[in-house]
Amino acid sequence: MHELSIAKNIIQLAREHLTAEEEVRLRTIKVNVGTFSTIVPAQLVFGFEAAREDTPLRQAELDITMIPLRIKCYSCGEETEIDPVDFICPSCSSPNIEIIAGNELTITDLEISDS
Ligand SMILES: [Zn+2]
């Protein structure tokens, strides 16, 4: 389960942006996860809940937004969302495509409570 090490990375990255006082007030870590990444969201939440226990971020929750797979076609220039099982340009059926979104994992926001 590589989600545990990914969860540890998320926590480490978040902590680099927080003061010690902010760490204990951190409520939510928002992340974007590409649908084409190898990450299983439920496993990531499970890994996060295990990884946070030894940190000041014990009360923080992980909020995952799934990002659709988006491609740019080299043949016709179309930029569009596709289903990963197809993996061709829906406009011209070319397999000559580049992934421009959908395989990422990024932290988008850290929500800290007031009290
Ligand atoms: Zn095309």
PDB file of C-alpha atoms and ligand atoms in Angstrom:
ATOM      1  CA  MET A   1       0.000   0.000   0.000  1.00  0.00           C
ATOM      2  CA  HIS A   2       1.943   2.999  -1.228  1.00  0.00           C
ATOM      3  CA  GLU A   3      -0.803   5.348  -0.043  1.00  0.00           C
ATOM      4  CA  LEU A   4       0.698   5.289   3.470  1.00  0.00           C
ATOM      5  CA  SER A   5       3.989   6.779   2.282  1.00  0.00           C
ATOM      6  CA  ILE A   6       2.078   9.260   0.130  1.00  0.00           C
ATOM      7  CA  ALA A   7       0.004  10.245   3.191  1.00  0.00           C
ATOM      8  CA  LYS A   8       3.222  10.747   5.185  1.00  0.00           C
ATOM      9  CA  ASN A   9       4.532  12.991   2.403  1.00  0.00           C
ATOM     10  CA  ILE A  10       1.327  15.044   2.452  1.00  0.00           C
ATOM     11  CA  ILE A  11       1.630  15.531   6.213  1.00  0.00           C
ATOM     12  CA  GLN A  12       5.292  16.470   5.929  1.00  0.00           C
ATOM     13  CA  LEU A  13       4.590  18.969   3.143  1.00  0.00           C
ATOM     14  CA  ALA A  14       1.696  20.508   5.078  1.00  0.00           C
ATOM     15  CA  ARG A  15       3.836  20.889   8.189  1.00  0.00           C
ATOM     16  CA  GLU A  16       6.484  22.772   6.222  1.00  0.00           C
ATOM     17  CA  HIS A  17       3.870  25.465   5.631  1.00  0.00           C
ATOM     18  CA  LEU A  18       2.611  25.675   9.219  1.00  0.00           C
ATOM     19  CA  THR A  19       3.862  27.075  12.494  1.00  0.00           C
ATOM     20  CA  ALA A  20       3.744  24.782  15.552  1.00  0.00           C
ATOM     21  CA  GLU A  21       0.682  26.681  16.755  1.00  0.00           C
ATOM     22  CA  GLU A  22      -1.057  26.310  13.403  1.00  0.00           C
ATOM     23  CA  GLU A  23      -0.332  22.582  13.276  1.00  0.00           C
ATOM     24  CA  VAL A  24      -2.584  21.824  16.247  1.00  0.00           C
ATOM     25  CA  ARG A  25      -5.366  23.978  14.768  1.00  0.00           C
ATOM     26  CA  LEU A  26      -5.184  22.458  11.293  1.00  0.00           C
ATOM     27  CA  ARG A  27      -8.647  21.176  10.418  1.00  0.00           C
ATOM     28  CA  THR A  28      -8.479  20.132   6.766  1.00  0.00           C
ATOM     29  CA  ILE A  29      -5.842  19.340   4.182  1.00  0.00           C
ATOM     30  CA  LYS A  30      -7.368  19.654   0.707  1.00  0.00           C
ATOM     31  CA  VAL A  31      -5.745  17.656  -2.046  1.00  0.00           C
ATOM     32  CA  ASN A  32      -6.363  17.101  -5.734  1.00  0.00           C
ATOM     33  CA  VAL A  33      -5.929  13.501  -6.840  1.00  0.00           C
ATOM     34  CA  GLY A  34      -5.948  12.641 -10.538  1.00  0.00           C
ATOM     35  CA  THR A  35      -8.294   9.854 -11.587  1.00  0.00           C
ATOM     36  CA  PHE A  36      -5.428   8.500 -13.677  1.00  0.00           C
ATOM     37  CA  SER A  37      -2.973   8.415 -10.768  1.00  0.00           C
ATOM     38  CA  THR A  38      -2.425   5.068  -9.050  1.00  0.00           C
ATOM     39  CA  ILE A  39      -3.855   6.416  -5.792  1.00  0.00           C
ATOM     40  CA  VAL A  40      -6.948   4.777  -4.311  1.00  0.00           C
ATOM     41  CA  PRO A  41      -8.776   7.555  -2.396  1.00  0.00           C
ATOM     42  CA  ALA A  42     -10.114   5.290   0.364  1.00  0.00           C
ATOM     43  CA  GLN A  43      -6.621   3.865   0.894  1.00  0.00           C
ATOM     44  CA  LEU A  44      -5.174   7.365   1.009  1.00  0.00           C
ATOM     45  CA  VAL A  45      -7.650   8.413   3.728  1.00  0.00           C
ATOM     46  CA  PHE A  46      -6.860   5.205   5.632  1.00  0.00           C
ATOM     47  CA  GLY A  47      -3.117   5.874   5.314  1.00  0.00           C
ATOM     48  CA  PHE A  48      -3.581   9.492   6.346  1.00  0.00           C
ATOM     49  CA  GLU A  49      -5.499   8.550   9.485  1.00  0.00           C
ATOM     50  CA  ALA A  50      -2.689   6.171  10.452  1.00  0.00           C
ATOM     51  CA  ALA A  51       0.118   8.599   9.587  1.00  0.00           C
ATOM     52  CA  ARG A  52      -1.345  11.599  11.439  1.00  0.00           C
ATOM     53  CA  GLU A  53      -1.438   9.807  14.807  1.00  0.00           C
ATOM     54  CA  ASP A  54       2.207  10.495  15.653  1.00  0.00           C
ATOM     55  CA  THR A  55       2.027  14.139  14.612  1.00  0.00           C
ATOM     56  CA  PRO A  56       0.466  17.383  15.918  1.00  0.00           C
ATOM     57  CA  LEU A  57      -2.008  17.033  13.010  1.00  0.00           C
ATOM     58  CA  ARG A  58      -4.051  14.354  14.790  1.00  0.00           C
ATOM     59  CA  GLN A  59      -7.353  16.250  14.358  1.00  0.00           C
ATOM     60  CA  ALA A  60      -6.804  17.134  10.697  1.00  0.00           C
ATOM     61  CA  GLU A  61      -8.959  15.575   7.989  1.00  0.00           C
ATOM     62  CA  LEU A  62      -8.054  14.855   4.404  1.00  0.00           C
ATOM     63  CA  ASP A  63     -10.408  16.322   1.787  1.00  0.00           C
ATOM     64  CA  ILE A  64      -9.869  14.702  -1.608  1.00  0.00           C
ATOM     65  CA  THR A  65     -11.033  16.176  -4.905  1.00  0.00           C
ATOM     66  CA  MET A  66     -10.764  13.825  -7.875  1.00  0.00           C
ATOM     67  CA  ILE A  67      -9.409  15.434 -11.050  1.00  0.00           C
ATOM     68  CA  PRO A  68     -10.567  13.963 -14.382  1.00  0.00           C
ATOM     69  CA  LEU A  69      -8.076  12.757 -16.938  1.00  0.00           C
ATOM     70  CA  ARG A  70      -7.512  15.565 -19.449  1.00  0.00           C
ATOM     71  CA  ILE A  71      -5.522  15.277 -22.658  1.00  0.00           C
ATOM     72  CA  LYS A  72      -4.194  17.393 -25.468  1.00  0.00           C
ATOM     73  CA  CYS A  73      -4.197  15.796 -28.908  1.00  0.00           C
ATOM     74  CA  TYR A  74      -1.044  16.242 -30.993  1.00  0.00           C
ATOM     75  CA  SER A  75      -2.949  15.459 -34.179  1.00  0.00           C
ATOM     76  CA  CYS A  76      -5.871  17.916 -34.019  1.00  0.00           C
ATOM     77  CA  GLY A  77      -4.960  20.110 -31.042  1.00  0.00           C
ATOM     78  CA  GLU A  78      -8.107  19.282 -29.071  1.00  0.00           C
ATOM     79  CA  GLU A  79      -7.928  19.621 -25.262  1.00  0.00           C
ATOM     80  CA  THR A  80     -10.569  17.506 -23.573  1.00  0.00           C
ATOM     81  CA  GLU A  81     -11.477  15.123 -20.760  1.00  0.00           C
ATOM     82  CA  ILE A  82     -11.366  11.458 -21.650  1.00  0.00           C
ATOM     83  CA  ASP A  83     -12.106   8.121 -20.075  1.00  0.00           C
ATOM     84  CA  PRO A  84      -8.832   6.362 -19.176  1.00  0.00           C
ATOM     85  CA  VAL A  85     -10.022   3.125 -20.824  1.00  0.00           C
ATOM     86  CA  ASP A  86     -10.250   4.805 -24.239  1.00  0.00           C
ATOM     87  CA  PHE A  87      -6.975   6.711 -24.299  1.00  0.00           C
ATOM     88  CA  ILE A  88      -7.494   8.180 -27.748  1.00  0.00           C
ATOM     89  CA  CYS A  89      -8.567  11.644 -28.859  1.00  0.00           C
ATOM     90  CA  PRO A  90     -12.407  11.705 -28.870  1.00  0.00           C
ATOM     91  CA  SER A  91     -12.384  14.196 -31.766  1.00  0.00           C
ATOM     92  CA  CYS A  92     -10.109  12.482 -34.287  1.00  0.00           C
ATOM     93  CA  SER A  93      -9.440   9.057 -32.658  1.00  0.00           C
ATOM     94  CA  SER A  94      -5.684   9.706 -32.673  1.00  0.00           C
ATOM     95  CA  PRO A  95      -3.687   7.834 -30.028  1.00  0.00           C
ATOM     96  CA  ASN A  96      -1.079  10.598 -30.274  1.00  0.00           C
ATOM     97  CA  ILE A  97      -2.101  12.409 -27.089  1.00  0.00           C
ATOM     98  CA  GLU A  98      -0.459  14.032 -24.085  1.00  0.00           C
ATOM     99  CA  ILE A  99      -1.845  13.929 -20.539  1.00  0.00           C
ATOM    100  CA  ILE A 100      -2.234  17.486 -19.226  1.00  0.00           C
ATOM    101  CA  ALA A 101      -4.189  16.693 -16.036  1.00  0.00           C
ATOM    102  CA  GLY A 102      -5.427  13.672 -14.146  1.00  0.00           C
ATOM    103  CA  ASN A 103      -2.265  12.021 -12.850  1.00  0.00           C
ATOM    104  CA  GLU A 104      -1.405  14.594 -10.201  1.00  0.00           C
ATOM    105  CA  LEU A 105      -1.393  14.733  -6.451  1.00  0.00           C
ATOM    106  CA  THR A 106      -1.293  18.281  -5.126  1.00  0.00           C
ATOM    107  CA  ILE A 107      -2.127  20.017  -1.872  1.00  0.00           C
ATOM    108  CA  THR A 108      -4.489  22.860  -2.751  1.00  0.00           C
ATOM    109  CA  ASP A 109      -5.426  24.287   0.646  1.00  0.00           C
ATOM    110  CA  LEU A 110      -4.758  24.064   4.378  1.00  0.00           C
ATOM    111  CA  GLU A 111      -7.744  25.055   6.534  1.00  0.00           C
ATOM    112  CA  ILE A 112      -6.940  26.187  10.057  1.00  0.00           C
ATOM    113  CA  SER A 113      -9.603  26.701  12.710  1.00  0.00           C
ATOM    114  CA  ASP A 114      -9.816  30.003  14.593  1.00  0.00           C
ATOM    115  CA  SER A 115      -9.826  28.696  18.153  1.00  0.00           C
TER     116      SER A 115
HETATM  117 ZN    ZN B   1      -7.411  14.732 -32.020  1.00  0.00          ZN
END
